[in-house]
PDB file of C-alpha atoms in Angstrom:
ATOM      1  CA  MET A   1      -9.240   0.836 -14.801  1.00 68.00           C
ATOM      2  CA  GLY A   2      -9.166  -0.148 -11.343  1.00 72.00           C
ATOM      3  CA  LEU A   3      -5.228   1.235 -10.633  1.00 72.00           C
ATOM      4  CA  ILE A   4      -5.613   4.910 -12.679  1.00 83.00           C
ATOM      5  CA  GLY A   5      -8.826   5.444 -10.541  1.00 83.00           C
ATOM      6  CA  TYR A   6      -6.910   3.983  -7.612  1.00 81.00           C
ATOM      7  CA  GLY A   7      -3.683   5.987  -8.909  1.00 79.00           C
ATOM      8  CA  VAL A   8      -5.772   9.576  -9.460  1.00 85.00           C
ATOM      9  CA  VAL A   9      -6.975   8.918  -5.409  1.00 83.00           C
ATOM     10  CA  VAL A  10      -3.576   8.686  -4.018  1.00 80.00           C
ATOM     11  CA  VAL A  11      -2.038  11.520  -6.043  1.00 80.00           C
ATOM     12  CA  ALA A  12      -4.639  13.645  -4.758  1.00 80.00           C
ATOM     13  CA  VAL A  13      -3.673  12.359  -0.967  1.00 79.00           C
ATOM     14  CA  LEU A  14       0.139  12.531  -1.612  1.00 76.00           C
ATOM     15  CA  MET A  15       0.237  16.459  -3.432  1.00 77.00           C
ATOM     16  CA  LEU A  16      -2.823  18.220  -2.885  1.00 75.00           C
ATOM     17  CA  PRO A  17      -1.728  21.553  -0.836  1.00 75.00           C
ATOM     18  CA  VAL A  18      -3.546  20.124   1.936  1.00 68.00           C
ATOM     19  CA  SER A  19      -2.830  19.446   5.567  1.00 70.00           C
ATOM     20  CA  TYR A  20      -4.529  16.314   6.806  1.00 74.00           C
ATOM     21  CA  GLY A  21      -3.469  17.041  10.491  1.00 75.00           C
ATOM     22  CA  GLY A  22      -7.098  18.033  11.504  1.00 78.00           C
ATOM     23  CA  ILE A  23      -8.478  14.757   9.903  1.00 79.00           C
ATOM     24  CA  VAL A  24      -5.917  12.259  11.499  1.00 82.00           C
ATOM     25  CA  ASN A  25      -6.799  14.380  14.516  1.00 84.00           C
ATOM     26  CA  TRP A  26     -10.585  13.792  13.771  1.00 84.00           C
ATOM     27  CA  LEU A  27      -9.661   9.912  13.337  1.00 85.00           C
ATOM     28  CA  THR A  28      -7.647  10.063  16.590  1.00 89.00           C
ATOM     29  CA  VAL A  29     -10.055  11.116  18.973  1.00 90.00           C
ATOM     30  CA  ARG A  30     -13.009   8.742  16.781  1.00 88.00           C
ATOM     31  CA  LEU A  31     -10.543   5.721  17.622  1.00 89.00           C
ATOM     32  CA  GLN A  32      -9.345   6.423  21.000  1.00 91.00           C
ATOM     33  CA  GLY A  33     -13.218   6.875  21.870  1.00 90.00           C
ATOM     34  CA  ILE A  34     -14.421   3.682  20.290  1.00 90.00           C
ATOM     35  CA  THR A  35     -11.308   1.213  21.742  1.00 91.00           C
ATOM     36  CA  GLY A  36     -10.652   3.287  24.999  1.00 89.00           C
ATOM     37  CA  TRP A  37      -7.500   3.106  24.283  1.00 85.00           C
ATOM     38  CA  ALA A  38      -6.046   6.525  25.087  1.00 85.00           C
ATOM     39  CA  ALA A  39      -2.196   5.349  23.849  1.00 86.00           C
ATOM     40  CA  ILE A  40      -3.486   5.565  20.332  1.00 88.00           C
ATOM     41  CA  ARG A  41      -1.873   9.175  18.760  1.00 88.00           C
ATOM     42  CA  SER A  42      -2.147  10.739  15.272  1.00 87.00           C
ATOM     43  CA  GLY A  43       1.676  10.036  14.717  1.00 86.00           C
ATOM     44  CA  TRP A  44       0.114   6.402  14.277  1.00 89.00           C
ATOM     45  CA  VAL A  45      -2.697   6.380  12.474  1.00 89.00           C
ATOM     46  CA  GLU A  46      -1.175   8.667  10.063  1.00 88.00           C
ATOM     47  CA  PHE A  47       1.248   5.932   9.899  1.00 92.00           C
ATOM     48  CA  ALA A  48      -1.559   3.053   9.384  1.00 92.00           C
ATOM     49  CA  ALA A  49      -3.084   5.634   7.533  1.00 89.00           C
ATOM     50  CA  ASN A  50       0.031   5.566   4.724  1.00 89.00           C
ATOM     51  CA  ILE A  51       0.478   1.341   5.220  1.00 93.00           C
ATOM     52  CA  LEU A  52      -3.165   0.901   4.437  1.00 92.00           C
ATOM     53  CA  MET A  53      -3.249   3.712   1.170  1.00 89.00           C
ATOM     54  CA  PHE A  54      -0.116   1.719  -0.422  1.00 90.00           C
ATOM     55  CA  VAL A  55      -1.766  -1.759   0.031  1.00 93.00           C
ATOM     56  CA  PRO A  56      -3.132  -1.661  -3.021  1.00 91.00           C
ATOM     57  CA  LEU A  57      -0.615  -0.318  -5.245  1.00 88.00           C
ATOM     58  CA  GLY A  58       1.825  -3.318  -3.842  1.00 89.00           C
ATOM     59  CA  CYS A  59      -0.782  -5.551  -4.990  1.00 90.00           C
ATOM     60  CA  LEU A  60      -1.551  -3.918  -8.215  1.00 87.00           C
ATOM     61  CA  LEU A  61       1.534  -3.618  -9.310  1.00 87.00           C
ATOM     62  CA  SER A  62       2.855  -7.042  -7.959  1.00 88.00           C
ATOM     63  CA  LEU A  63       0.034  -8.503 -10.764  1.00 88.00           C
ATOM     64  CA  LEU A  64       0.987  -6.492 -13.230  1.00 87.00           C
ATOM     65  CA  ALA A  65       4.734  -6.652 -13.482  1.00 84.00           C
ATOM     66  CA  ARG A  66       4.178 -10.283 -12.929  1.00 74.00           C
ATOM     67  CA  ARG A  67       7.829 -10.436 -10.324  1.00 74.00           C
ATOM     68  CA  ARG A  68       7.934 -10.867  -7.038  1.00 72.00           C
ATOM     69  CA  TRP A  69       9.536  -7.437  -6.388  1.00 79.00           C
ATOM     70  CA  HIS A  70       9.162  -4.971  -8.907  1.00 83.00           C
ATOM     71  CA  GLY A  71       5.572  -3.824  -7.830  1.00 80.00           C
ATOM     72  CA  THR A  72       7.273  -3.146  -4.445  1.00 81.00           C
ATOM     73  CA  VAL A  73      10.496  -1.817  -5.612  1.00 86.00           C
ATOM     74  CA  LEU A  74       8.414   0.460  -8.027  1.00 87.00           C
ATOM     75  CA  ALA A  75       5.647   1.879  -4.964  1.00 83.00           C
ATOM     76  CA  LEU A  76       8.767   2.505  -3.278  1.00 86.00           C
ATOM     77  CA  ALA A  77      10.348   4.854  -5.866  1.00 89.00           C
ATOM     78  CA  LEU A  78       6.584   6.171  -5.927  1.00 85.00           C
ATOM     79  CA  SER A  79       6.722   6.950  -2.457  1.00 85.00           C
ATOM     80  CA  VAL A  80       9.810   8.634  -2.573  1.00 88.00           C
ATOM     81  CA  ALA A  81       9.487  10.879  -5.710  1.00 88.00           C
ATOM     82  CA  ALA A  82       6.098  11.974  -3.589  1.00 84.00           C
ATOM     83  CA  GLU A  83       7.795  12.869  -0.623  1.00 85.00           C
ATOM     84  CA  ILE A  84      10.376  14.554  -2.286  1.00 87.00           C
ATOM     85  CA  ALA A  85       7.872  16.742  -4.163  1.00 86.00           C
ATOM     86  CA  GLN A  86       5.949  17.216  -0.884  1.00 83.00           C
ATOM     87  CA  ILE A  87       8.857  19.729  -0.085  1.00 85.00           C
ATOM     88  CA  VAL A  88       7.482  22.303  -2.945  1.00 86.00           C
ATOM     89  CA  ILE A  89       3.731  22.318  -1.856  1.00 81.00           C
ATOM     90  CA  PRO A  90       2.542  24.653   0.687  1.00 78.00           C
ATOM     91  CA  SER A  91       1.171  23.153   3.970  1.00 76.00           C
ATOM     92  CA  ARG A  92       3.049  19.756   3.533  1.00 77.00           C
ATOM     93  CA  GLN A  93       6.290  18.211   5.037  1.00 81.00           C
ATOM     94  CA  PRO A  94       8.046  15.119   3.324  1.00 82.00           C
ATOM     95  CA  SER A  95       9.163  12.274   5.835  1.00 88.00           C
ATOM     96  CA  LEU A  96      11.102   8.713   6.251  1.00 90.00           C
ATOM     97  CA  ARG A  97       7.890   8.090   8.104  1.00 91.00           C
ATOM     98  CA  ASP A  98       5.962   8.188   5.007  1.00 90.00           C
ATOM     99  CA  VAL A  99       8.434   6.509   3.276  1.00 90.00           C
ATOM    100  CA  LEU A 100       8.820   3.799   6.005  1.00 92.00           C
ATOM    101  CA  GLY A 101       4.773   3.529   6.082  1.00 92.00           C
ATOM    102  CA  ASN A 102       4.071   3.671   2.278  1.00 90.00           C
ATOM    103  CA  PHE A 103       7.135   0.878   1.569  1.00 91.00           C
ATOM    104  CA  SER A 104       5.432  -1.227   4.273  1.00 92.00           C
ATOM    105  CA  GLY A 105       1.854  -1.160   2.273  1.00 92.00           C
ATOM    106  CA  ALA A 106       3.321  -2.172  -0.988  1.00 90.00           C
ATOM    107  CA  ALA A 107       5.181  -5.047   0.528  1.00 91.00           C
ATOM    108  CA  VAL A 108       2.295  -6.298   2.080  1.00 93.00           C
ATOM    109  CA  GLY A 109       0.348  -5.580  -0.894  1.00 91.00           C
ATOM    110  CA  ALA A 110       3.196  -7.321  -2.768  1.00 90.00           C
ATOM    111  CA  VAL A 111       2.676 -10.184  -0.476  1.00 91.00           C
ATOM    112  CA  LEU A 112      -1.146 -10.461  -0.861  1.00 93.00           C
ATOM    113  CA  ALA A 113      -0.696 -10.340  -4.923  1.00 90.00           C
ATOM    114  CA  TRP A 114       1.799 -13.622  -4.211  1.00 90.00           C
ATOM    115  CA  LEU A 115      -0.716 -15.018  -2.103  1.00 92.00           C
ATOM    116  CA  LEU A 116      -3.100 -14.690  -4.876  1.00 91.00           C
ATOM    117  CA  VAL A 117      -1.535 -16.062  -7.512  1.00 89.00           C
ATOM    118  CA  ALA A 118      -0.126 -19.051  -5.359  1.00 89.00           C
ATOM    119  CA  TRP A 119      -3.666 -19.711  -4.639  1.00 91.00           C
ATOM    120  CA  ALA A 120      -5.076 -19.886  -8.212  1.00 89.00           C
ATOM    121  CA  ARG A 121      -2.284 -22.224  -9.306  1.00 87.00           C
ATOM    122  CA  ARG A 122      -3.127 -24.332  -6.668  1.00 89.00           C
ATOM    123  CA  ARG A 123      -6.347 -24.214  -7.595  1.00 87.00           C
ATOM    124  CA  ASP A 124      -5.800 -24.519 -11.607  1.00 85.00           C
ATOM    125  CA  ARG A 125      -3.769 -27.495 -10.832  1.00 85.00           C
ATOM    126  CA  ARG A 126      -6.390 -29.114  -8.947  1.00 82.00           C
ATOM    127  CA  ALA A 127      -9.054 -28.324 -11.051  1.00 79.00           C
ATOM    128  CA  ASP A 128      -6.544 -29.488 -14.460  1.00 73.00           C
ATOM    129  CA  PRO A 129      -4.633 -33.154 -12.725  1.00 65.00           C
ATOM    130  CA  GLY A 130      -2.807 -33.621 -15.731  1.00 60.00           C
ATOM    131  CA  THR A 131      -0.406 -30.347 -16.084  1.00 54.00           C
ATOM    132  CA  SER A 132       2.387 -31.087 -15.666  1.00 52.00           C
ATOM    133  CA  LEU A 133       5.853 -28.862 -14.010  1.00 52.00           C
ATOM    134  CA  ALA A 134       7.198 -29.061 -17.720  1.00 50.00           C
ATOM    135  CA  SER A 135       4.119 -26.661 -19.182  1.00 52.00           C
ATOM    136  CA  GLU A 136       3.983 -24.511 -15.366  1.00 53.00           C
ATOM    137  CA  ALA A 137       7.449 -23.918 -16.784  1.00 51.00           C
ATOM    138  CA  ALA A 138       6.859 -22.188 -19.862  1.00 49.00           C
TER     139      ALA A 138
END
């Protein structure tokens, strides 16, 4: 259910014919004020937002796929499809930089999923010391 809700939000952000330039500029000014770093630019804020938006997707898809890179590859395909679709959406501009940010976020999410699975397995082994390697391979 969480994946569906998250998917609806991501599709809305990626596909609505809305320019997010004003939001990004507002956020950039706020971050500059909070940090005191005038070097923060709107392009980097947008790139970071693309990364953050795809971290949950990479994590959730990797957990669902149960394969290391399947979730990341699927997130990459979805990102490319969204950028291609933005060609025909007024006020939207597709960008390879967006695809790179989305892919990076999905990869970070996949790594987090792998770490979560590894932690859970290690915890289960500690809880049940009788677990053998043969039963884990099955």
